[in-house]
Amino acid sequence: MGRGHMARRNTNRRVGIADVAEKAGVSHATVSRVMNGNAAVDPGIAARVRAAAVELKYQPNPVGRSLALGKTDTIGIVVPDLANPTFQAILRGLSIAAAQDGYRVLIADSSEVTSEEAILAGEARRRCDGVVLCAPRMADAELEELAPTLHPLVLINRTTIATNTPSLSVDYGQGIQELAQHLVSLGHRRLVFLSGPEHSASNRQRLVGLDQFRAEHPEIELELLHGGSNFDSGHESTEAIIASGATGILAFNDLVAMGLLSGLHERGIRVPEDISVTGFDDIPFAKYTTPPLTTAAVPINELGSLAWRRMREQIQQAGEASIQAQDEFSPRVEIRKSTAAPALRPAS
Amino acid sequence: MGRGHMARRNTNRRVGIADVAEKAGVSHATVSRVMNGNAAVDPGIAARVRAAAVELKYQPNPVGRSLALGKTDTIGIVVPDLANPTFQAILRGLSIAAAQDGYRVLIADSSEVTSEEAILAGEARRRCDGVVLCAPRMADAELEELAPTLHPLVLINRTTIATNTPSLSVDYGQGIQELAQHLVSLGHRRLVFLSGPEHSASNRQRLVGLDQFRAEHPEIELELLHGGSNFDSGHESTEAIIASGATGILAFNDLVAMGLLSGLHERGIRVPEDISVTGFDDIPFAKYTTPPLTTAAVPINELGSLAWRRMREQIQQAGEASIQAQDEFSPRVEIRKSTAAPALRPAS
DNA sequence: GAATCATGAGAAAGCGTTTTCTCAGAGCGT
DNA sequence: ACGCTCTGAGAAAACGCTTTCTCATGATTC
């Protein structure tokens, strides 16, 4: 009995707009108006409403708002691995920048499972006003197909052919060339590139950069060793690196370099006296390794905040489809102590 | 003209339940039923609906669902600083564990601004089904008052008096005692504790642990130096540490220890030959520093997943208020290479 | 003083779902 | 055959808010 079949629910219910309206003796429309300052409302009434609101500790339900407004004030980010400092930094920069504009970020960790990325991104998009996607291993075709469905979208380290999705990328090809150049100018003649995951887009970029390097430096011996993208894979490559006889090692990234550093240390190989090692990314820890790591610094903190700026641009100009910026960062070689001239030219 | 004043919107509209219903020739109620498998529905009709759904690529709008269901399948986490590996690890563990149960996580970084934490937590709570709160510096009174309003809540490294909010904490007091004990048993007699942020709850715990240690070891000289919680503060303390004349340093955490390590290295002080240094937390990088860091390992990956488990318990037993578990982890001392017997007993 | 206008508040539709309520029709027993 | 129960589908309410529409009231103007 009672008026509605759900009347009972109203006990222990969270305070809603209706409660405020009742207390202030106005309609909920008016409450909404004063809360959002949308239309002109009599100052006296407005004051009464506001008083009622604070007294009841009224806080608008964001889900209701979202449904009515068609926006969630939330953006999603999908990353392949939250354990990677690079993605941690992007997430952090994004979160802080977005927060400044009143947006929150929802995170989706694909745990390196490439096949899940598209699904996660889609789900995130439905819950959020936009998505920033880090999917280094997703196939180009899949990305191309997925991108338009995600629309407010910004890509990290990937680009699409269609020019309407902004992307931020790092010129890994140039960075790795500069690192190689650095080693060569120190006197190294035998290098090895300890490569990253096979299907990683950024690894491919490094590879083409190194091809170019080879073309320009035919005198340099540059070997390629397969590895992964984390500590352990760097550590596991220690023996192979030693066996290679190279004096200069280009590790896929800082994590790999650090794993390698620790492996070499265990084996009693001195860095940089016996072998020079470079990383990539300049994660916060890179300058605290022993020896401090020579690496290619990518402006990791800016990436996140710029990602947000690009996202915001899209959200604001909703509709008016325009060509989006494709930002590319040039890494800057950060010479520290893990590289030096090779001690003696080894017999070749 | 047209039927409603918003009819125009229906162009370029996302496909909704109504579209599926129309295509399948049923009511939207029926579509909902087959999508959720809630009530029995004729297999033939169900098939028709499902076909229509896939053909239109229908994906239910989560905001609509959330409003109707009163849940968002999302939990929030508020952390003081996403740059800290400890919180990164908690976030990661939480995110992965929650994802396994179909939940997502929304992140709120308070950027160390204690006064924002309560607000952020409140906002997060309104958007989510629960909140996990890391607020090491929030005043006890404020926490006590805030906790009930956040209800499905799990606290990290904080506890409340009211026994109905689960909390996960690390026994920092015990851990620091064991580290001190370790140094003493190596032969150190002059120690300094390089403390963390003044109002940090976990710092206070370390302090009481050390008081107890002092009581048990009146013969040991234990000085206290004020510091912070990150790399830089550890680095900045280098001179003070050297000046202290101590041979065994208990750093607030691994970050501080690493900063100190690098500062000592720059000054030519050898670790562990001249000075022994310990950290706390055992962040992933701790075993790759040079020398590898002796530290107290907290099961950082478990923290996140256990936080989710406790959260899930609360979400499931919604209503039936029961006493919640207060989990406490005992850190395990991880002896590596940054600690050793002091070279010579310095003149005292 | 009557007609016009501006102001501002309430009624109601709409956002996209789920779920209750209700009722038509089929199947069954007697 | 009649009425009964049962199955299953549609109508409509509900979730909590925003916003359009509408209309009353008081102010303004000729």
Short mmCIF file of C-alpha atoms in Angstrom, two decimals, chain A residues 2-318:
data_model
loop_
_atom_site.label_atom_id
_atom_site.label_comp_id
_atom_site.label_asym_id
_atom_site.label_seq_id
_atom_site.Cartn_x
_atom_site.Cartn_y
_atom_site.Cartn_z
CA GLY A 2 1.14 3.59 0.02
CA ARG A 3 1.50 5.47 -3.20
CA GLY A 4 4.15 3.62 -5.17
CA HIS A 5 5.29 0.08 -5.01
CA MET A 6 8.77 1.26 -4.12
CA ALA A 7 7.89 3.70 -1.41
CA ARG A 8 9.60 1.60 1.23
CA ARG A 9 12.98 2.27 -0.34
CA ASN A 10 12.81 5.85 0.75
CA THR A 11 13.88 4.91 4.23
CA ASN A 12 17.64 5.06 4.77
CA ARG A 13 17.88 6.45 1.27
CA ARG A 14 20.76 8.76 0.43
CA VAL A 15 19.62 12.38 0.42
CA GLY A 16 18.51 13.41 -3.02
CA ILE A 17 17.45 16.51 -4.81
CA ALA A 18 13.87 15.89 -3.79
CA ASP A 19 14.72 16.11 -0.11
CA VAL A 20 16.37 19.43 -0.57
CA ALA A 21 13.45 20.66 -2.62
CA GLU A 22 11.00 19.66 0.04
CA LYS A 23 13.01 21.21 2.82
CA ALA A 24 13.37 24.47 0.93
CA GLY A 25 9.76 24.40 -0.17
CA VAL A 26 10.53 24.54 -3.87
CA SER A 27 10.51 22.15 -6.78
CA HIS A 28 13.51 19.98 -7.55
CA ALA A 29 13.89 21.89 -10.80
CA THR A 30 14.67 24.95 -8.79
CA VAL A 31 17.16 23.09 -6.65
CA SER A 32 18.92 21.91 -9.76
CA ARG A 33 18.97 25.45 -11.05
CA VAL A 34 20.61 26.89 -8.01
CA MET A 35 23.07 24.05 -7.69
CA ASN A 36 24.22 24.57 -11.24
CA GLY A 37 23.68 28.31 -11.45
CA ASN A 38 22.02 27.78 -14.78
CA ALA A 39 19.07 30.10 -14.85
CA ALA A 40 18.26 33.20 -12.89
CA VAL A 41 16.64 32.36 -9.60
CA ASP A 42 15.44 34.72 -6.92
CA PRO A 43 18.30 35.40 -4.49
CA GLY A 44 16.10 34.73 -1.48
CA ILE A 45 15.00 31.37 -2.76
CA ALA A 46 18.50 30.53 -3.84
CA ALA A 47 19.76 31.19 -0.35
CA ARG A 48 17.02 29.04 1.14
CA VAL A 49 17.90 26.22 -1.20
CA ARG A 50 21.57 26.46 -0.50
CA ALA A 51 20.93 26.44 3.22
CA ALA A 52 18.78 23.36 2.90
CA ALA A 53 21.47 21.72 0.81
CA VAL A 54 24.23 22.24 3.31
CA GLU A 55 22.01 21.32 6.19
CA LEU A 56 21.12 18.02 4.57
CA LYS A 57 24.67 17.63 3.30
CA TYR A 58 23.24 17.17 -0.13
CA GLN A 59 25.67 16.01 -2.79
CA PRO A 60 24.30 15.48 -6.27
CA ASN A 61 24.46 11.92 -7.46
CA PRO A 62 27.01 11.84 -10.27
CA VAL A 63 25.41 8.92 -12.01
CA GLY A 64 22.15 10.77 -12.34
CA ARG A 65 23.98 13.80 -13.60
CA SER A 66 25.96 11.76 -16.04
CA LEU A 67 22.87 10.22 -17.49
CA ALA A 68 21.15 13.55 -17.88
CA LEU A 69 24.19 15.38 -19.13
CA GLY A 70 25.55 12.65 -21.35
CA LYS A 71 29.00 12.98 -19.90
CA THR A 72 30.85 11.42 -17.04
CA ASP A 73 33.74 13.81 -16.44
CA THR A 74 35.94 10.77 -16.52
CA ILE A 75 38.44 9.52 -19.02
CA GLY A 76 39.84 6.06 -19.33
CA ILE A 77 43.37 4.96 -19.89
CA VAL A 78 44.37 1.53 -21.03
CA VAL A 79 47.91 0.43 -20.43
CA PRO A 80 49.61 -2.86 -21.15
CA ASP A 81 51.34 -3.09 -17.81
CA LEU A 82 50.99 -0.92 -14.79
CA ALA A 83 54.24 -2.27 -13.42
CA ASN A 84 56.17 -0.38 -16.06
CA PRO A 85 57.41 2.97 -14.81
CA THR A 86 56.79 4.55 -18.17
CA PHE A 87 53.09 3.86 -18.00
CA GLN A 88 53.01 4.75 -14.36
CA ALA A 89 54.41 8.13 -15.24
CA ILE A 90 51.94 8.65 -18.06
CA LEU A 91 49.08 7.67 -15.82
CA ARG A 92 50.27 10.02 -13.17
CA GLY A 93 50.72 12.97 -15.49
CA LEU A 94 47.36 12.32 -17.05
CA SER A 95 45.60 11.98 -13.75
CA ILE A 96 47.04 15.15 -12.33
CA ALA A 97 46.38 17.20 -15.42
CA ALA A 98 42.86 15.89 -15.79
CA ALA A 99 42.12 16.50 -12.13
CA GLN A 100 43.00 20.13 -12.65
CA ASP A 101 40.07 20.37 -15.03
CA GLY A 102 37.75 18.39 -12.83
CA TYR A 103 38.13 15.08 -14.63
CA ARG A 104 38.98 11.73 -13.14
CA VAL A 105 40.70 8.77 -14.69
CA LEU A 106 39.59 5.21 -14.86
CA ILE A 107 42.30 2.70 -15.39
CA ALA A 108 42.37 -0.50 -17.37
CA ASP A 109 45.42 -2.71 -17.22
CA SER A 110 45.46 -5.18 -20.09
CA SER A 111 48.23 -7.18 -18.40
CA GLU A 112 50.03 -7.47 -21.73
CA VAL A 113 47.16 -9.46 -23.16
CA THR A 114 46.91 -7.86 -26.54
CA SER A 115 43.65 -9.52 -27.42
CA GLU A 116 41.92 -7.88 -24.49
CA GLU A 117 42.98 -4.38 -25.31
CA ALA A 118 40.25 -3.60 -27.80
CA ILE A 119 37.57 -4.87 -25.45
CA LEU A 120 38.93 -3.00 -22.48
CA ALA A 121 39.21 0.15 -24.50
CA GLY A 122 35.62 -0.19 -25.68
CA GLU A 123 34.32 -0.73 -22.19
CA ALA A 124 36.34 2.17 -20.90
CA ARG A 125 35.01 4.37 -23.64
CA ARG A 126 31.43 3.58 -22.82
CA ARG A 127 31.96 4.54 -19.21
CA CYS A 128 34.04 7.60 -19.95
CA ASP A 129 34.11 10.69 -22.11
CA GLY A 130 37.28 9.58 -23.86
CA VAL A 131 40.09 7.10 -23.84
CA VAL A 132 43.84 7.30 -23.99
CA LEU A 133 45.20 4.14 -25.41
CA CYS A 134 48.62 2.63 -24.92
CA ALA A 135 48.65 -0.50 -27.00
CA PRO A 136 52.17 -1.04 -28.27
CA ARG A 137 51.54 -4.50 -29.58
CA MET A 138 48.12 -4.17 -31.13
CA ALA A 139 48.12 -4.98 -34.83
CA ASP A 140 47.96 -1.95 -37.09
CA ALA A 141 44.80 -3.15 -38.81
CA GLU A 142 43.00 -3.69 -35.54
CA LEU A 143 44.04 -0.28 -34.29
CA GLU A 144 42.89 1.38 -37.46
CA GLU A 145 39.50 -0.26 -37.13
CA LEU A 146 39.17 0.40 -33.43
CA ALA A 147 40.19 4.05 -33.39
CA PRO A 148 37.05 5.60 -34.88
CA THR A 149 34.79 3.72 -32.48
CA LEU A 150 36.62 5.15 -29.51
CA HIS A 151 36.41 8.68 -30.63
CA PRO A 152 37.59 11.09 -28.20
CA LEU A 153 40.81 9.11 -28.31
CA VAL A 154 44.47 9.86 -27.92
CA LEU A 155 47.08 7.36 -28.84
CA ILE A 156 50.38 6.90 -27.13
CA ASN A 157 53.26 5.73 -29.27
CA ARG A 158 50.98 4.67 -32.07
CA THR A 159 49.56 6.51 -35.01
CA THR A 160 46.70 5.90 -37.37
CA ILE A 161 46.50 6.71 -41.02
CA ALA A 162 43.26 8.58 -40.67
CA THR A 163 44.47 11.91 -39.40
CA ASN A 164 41.70 12.61 -36.99
CA THR A 165 43.04 10.92 -33.91
CA PRO A 166 45.76 12.78 -32.06
CA SER A 167 48.75 10.82 -31.00
CA LEU A 168 51.79 11.40 -28.89
CA SER A 169 54.85 9.52 -29.82
CA VAL A 170 58.48 9.36 -29.09
CA ASP A 171 61.00 9.17 -31.88
CA TYR A 172 62.58 5.94 -30.75
CA GLY A 173 64.39 5.58 -34.05
CA GLN A 174 66.26 8.80 -33.60
CA GLY A 175 66.92 8.19 -29.94
CA ILE A 176 68.48 4.82 -30.46
CA GLN A 177 70.61 6.20 -33.29
CA GLU A 178 71.92 8.93 -31.06
CA LEU A 179 72.76 6.44 -28.38
CA ALA A 180 74.59 4.27 -30.87
CA GLN A 181 76.37 7.34 -32.14
CA HIS A 182 77.37 8.18 -28.62
CA LEU A 183 78.90 4.75 -28.13
CA VAL A 184 80.72 4.93 -31.42
CA SER A 185 82.16 8.31 -30.66
CA LEU A 186 83.48 6.88 -27.42
CA GLY A 187 85.38 4.39 -29.50
CA HIS A 188 83.13 1.35 -29.47
CA ARG A 189 83.15 -0.76 -32.60
CA ARG A 190 81.11 -3.76 -31.61
CA LEU A 191 77.60 -3.05 -30.43
CA VAL A 192 74.60 -5.16 -29.64
CA PHE A 193 71.00 -4.08 -29.50
CA LEU A 194 69.15 -6.03 -26.86
CA SER A 195 65.75 -5.80 -28.47
CA GLY A 196 62.34 -5.66 -26.88
CA PRO A 197 59.12 -7.57 -27.48
CA GLU A 198 58.83 -8.75 -31.03
CA HIS A 199 55.56 -7.07 -31.90
CA SER A 200 56.11 -3.86 -30.06
CA ALA A 201 55.68 -0.85 -32.30
CA SER A 202 58.36 1.08 -30.51
CA ASN A 203 60.75 -1.82 -30.89
CA ARG A 204 60.15 -1.76 -34.63
CA GLN A 205 60.97 1.92 -34.64
CA ARG A 206 64.23 1.27 -32.89
CA LEU A 207 64.99 -1.39 -35.43
CA VAL A 208 64.50 0.90 -38.40
CA GLY A 209 66.54 3.55 -36.64
CA LEU A 210 69.33 1.06 -36.28
CA ASP A 211 69.07 0.01 -39.91
CA GLN A 212 69.66 3.59 -40.83
CA PHE A 213 72.54 3.71 -38.42
CA ARG A 214 74.06 0.64 -40.02
CA ALA A 215 73.82 2.27 -43.41
CA GLU A 216 75.66 5.29 -42.17
CA HIS A 217 78.26 3.31 -40.27
CA PRO A 218 79.13 0.24 -42.26
CA GLU A 219 82.32 -0.12 -40.27
CA ILE A 220 80.45 -0.80 -37.06
CA GLU A 221 79.46 -4.29 -36.10
CA LEU A 222 75.93 -4.23 -34.74
CA GLU A 223 74.41 -7.44 -33.55
CA LEU A 224 70.83 -8.03 -32.53
CA LEU A 225 69.79 -10.06 -29.51
CA HIS A 226 66.20 -10.84 -28.64
CA GLY A 227 64.95 -9.91 -25.23
CA GLY A 228 61.93 -8.55 -23.44
CA SER A 229 60.91 -5.32 -21.82
CA ASN A 230 61.54 -5.79 -18.12
CA PHE A 231 64.15 -6.33 -15.45
CA ASP A 232 64.18 -10.04 -15.62
CA SER A 233 64.62 -10.27 -19.33
CA GLY A 234 67.58 -7.94 -19.07
CA HIS A 235 69.03 -10.05 -16.33
CA GLU A 236 68.50 -13.22 -18.29
CA SER A 237 70.37 -11.83 -21.26
CA THR A 238 73.55 -11.38 -19.29
CA GLU A 239 75.29 -14.49 -20.56
CA ALA A 240 74.35 -13.87 -24.15
CA ILE A 241 75.64 -10.32 -23.89
CA ILE A 242 78.93 -11.45 -22.47
CA ALA A 243 79.23 -14.14 -25.12
CA SER A 244 78.61 -11.60 -27.86
CA GLY A 245 81.94 -9.97 -27.18
CA ALA A 246 80.45 -6.54 -27.78
CA THR A 247 81.65 -3.59 -25.75
CA GLY A 248 78.62 -1.37 -26.19
CA ILE A 249 75.11 -2.51 -25.33
CA LEU A 250 71.95 -0.73 -26.37
CA ALA A 251 69.26 -2.09 -24.09
CA PHE A 252 65.63 -1.87 -25.16
CA ASN A 253 64.80 0.35 -22.21
CA ASP A 254 65.97 1.32 -18.76
CA LEU A 255 64.37 -1.65 -17.08
CA VAL A 256 66.20 -4.06 -19.33
CA ALA A 257 69.40 -2.10 -18.87
CA MET A 258 69.06 -2.29 -15.11
CA GLY A 259 68.49 -6.01 -15.18
CA LEU A 260 71.54 -6.33 -17.35
CA LEU A 261 73.57 -4.08 -15.07
CA SER A 262 72.78 -6.27 -12.15
CA GLY A 263 73.61 -9.43 -14.11
CA LEU A 264 76.93 -8.02 -15.21
CA HIS A 265 77.72 -6.95 -11.69
CA GLU A 266 77.08 -10.46 -10.42
CA ARG A 267 79.42 -11.81 -13.03
CA GLY A 268 82.10 -9.36 -12.02
CA ILE A 269 82.01 -7.48 -15.30
CA ARG A 270 82.63 -3.81 -14.67
CA VAL A 271 80.43 -1.12 -16.19
CA PRO A 272 81.58 1.02 -17.91
CA GLU A 273 85.16 -0.18 -17.78
CA ASP A 274 84.52 -3.52 -19.43
CA ILE A 275 81.18 -2.93 -21.09
CA SER A 276 79.13 0.19 -21.72
CA VAL A 277 75.37 -0.02 -21.32
CA THR A 278 72.65 2.37 -22.40
CA GLY A 279 68.97 2.35 -21.55
CA PHE A 280 65.97 4.21 -22.90
CA ASP A 281 63.22 6.30 -21.30
CA ASP A 282 65.08 7.82 -18.38
CA ILE A 283 62.76 6.49 -15.75
CA PRO A 284 63.17 8.16 -12.38
CA PHE A 285 65.43 5.39 -11.13
CA ALA A 286 67.84 5.56 -14.02
CA LYS A 287 69.97 8.24 -12.42
CA TYR A 288 70.26 6.25 -9.21
CA THR A 289 71.56 3.01 -10.58
CA THR A 290 75.20 2.24 -10.09
CA PRO A 291 76.68 3.45 -12.26
CA PRO A 292 74.03 6.00 -13.20
CA LEU A 293 72.55 4.97 -16.51
CA THR A 294 73.26 6.68 -19.79
CA THR A 295 69.93 6.74 -21.53
CA ALA A 296 67.66 8.56 -23.93
CA ALA A 297 65.36 10.74 -21.91
CA VAL A 298 61.76 10.98 -23.00
CA PRO A 299 59.80 13.73 -21.30
CA ILE A 300 57.78 11.18 -19.46
CA ASN A 301 55.95 13.61 -17.25
CA GLU A 302 54.92 15.82 -20.09
CA LEU A 303 53.49 12.91 -21.99
CA GLY A 304 50.65 12.44 -19.55
CA SER A 305 49.77 16.08 -19.27
CA LEU A 306 49.94 16.63 -23.01
CA ALA A 307 47.76 13.59 -23.49
CA TRP A 308 45.19 15.29 -21.32
CA ARG A 309 45.48 18.53 -23.25
CA ARG A 310 44.84 16.74 -26.52
CA MET A 311 41.96 14.91 -24.97
CA ARG A 312 40.44 18.09 -23.66
CA GLU A 313 40.68 19.73 -27.03
CA GLN A 314 38.68 16.95 -28.54
CA ILE A 315 36.09 16.94 -25.81
CA GLN A 316 35.58 20.65 -26.11
CA GLN A 317 35.27 20.82 -29.85
CA ALA A 318 32.88 17.87 -29.84
#
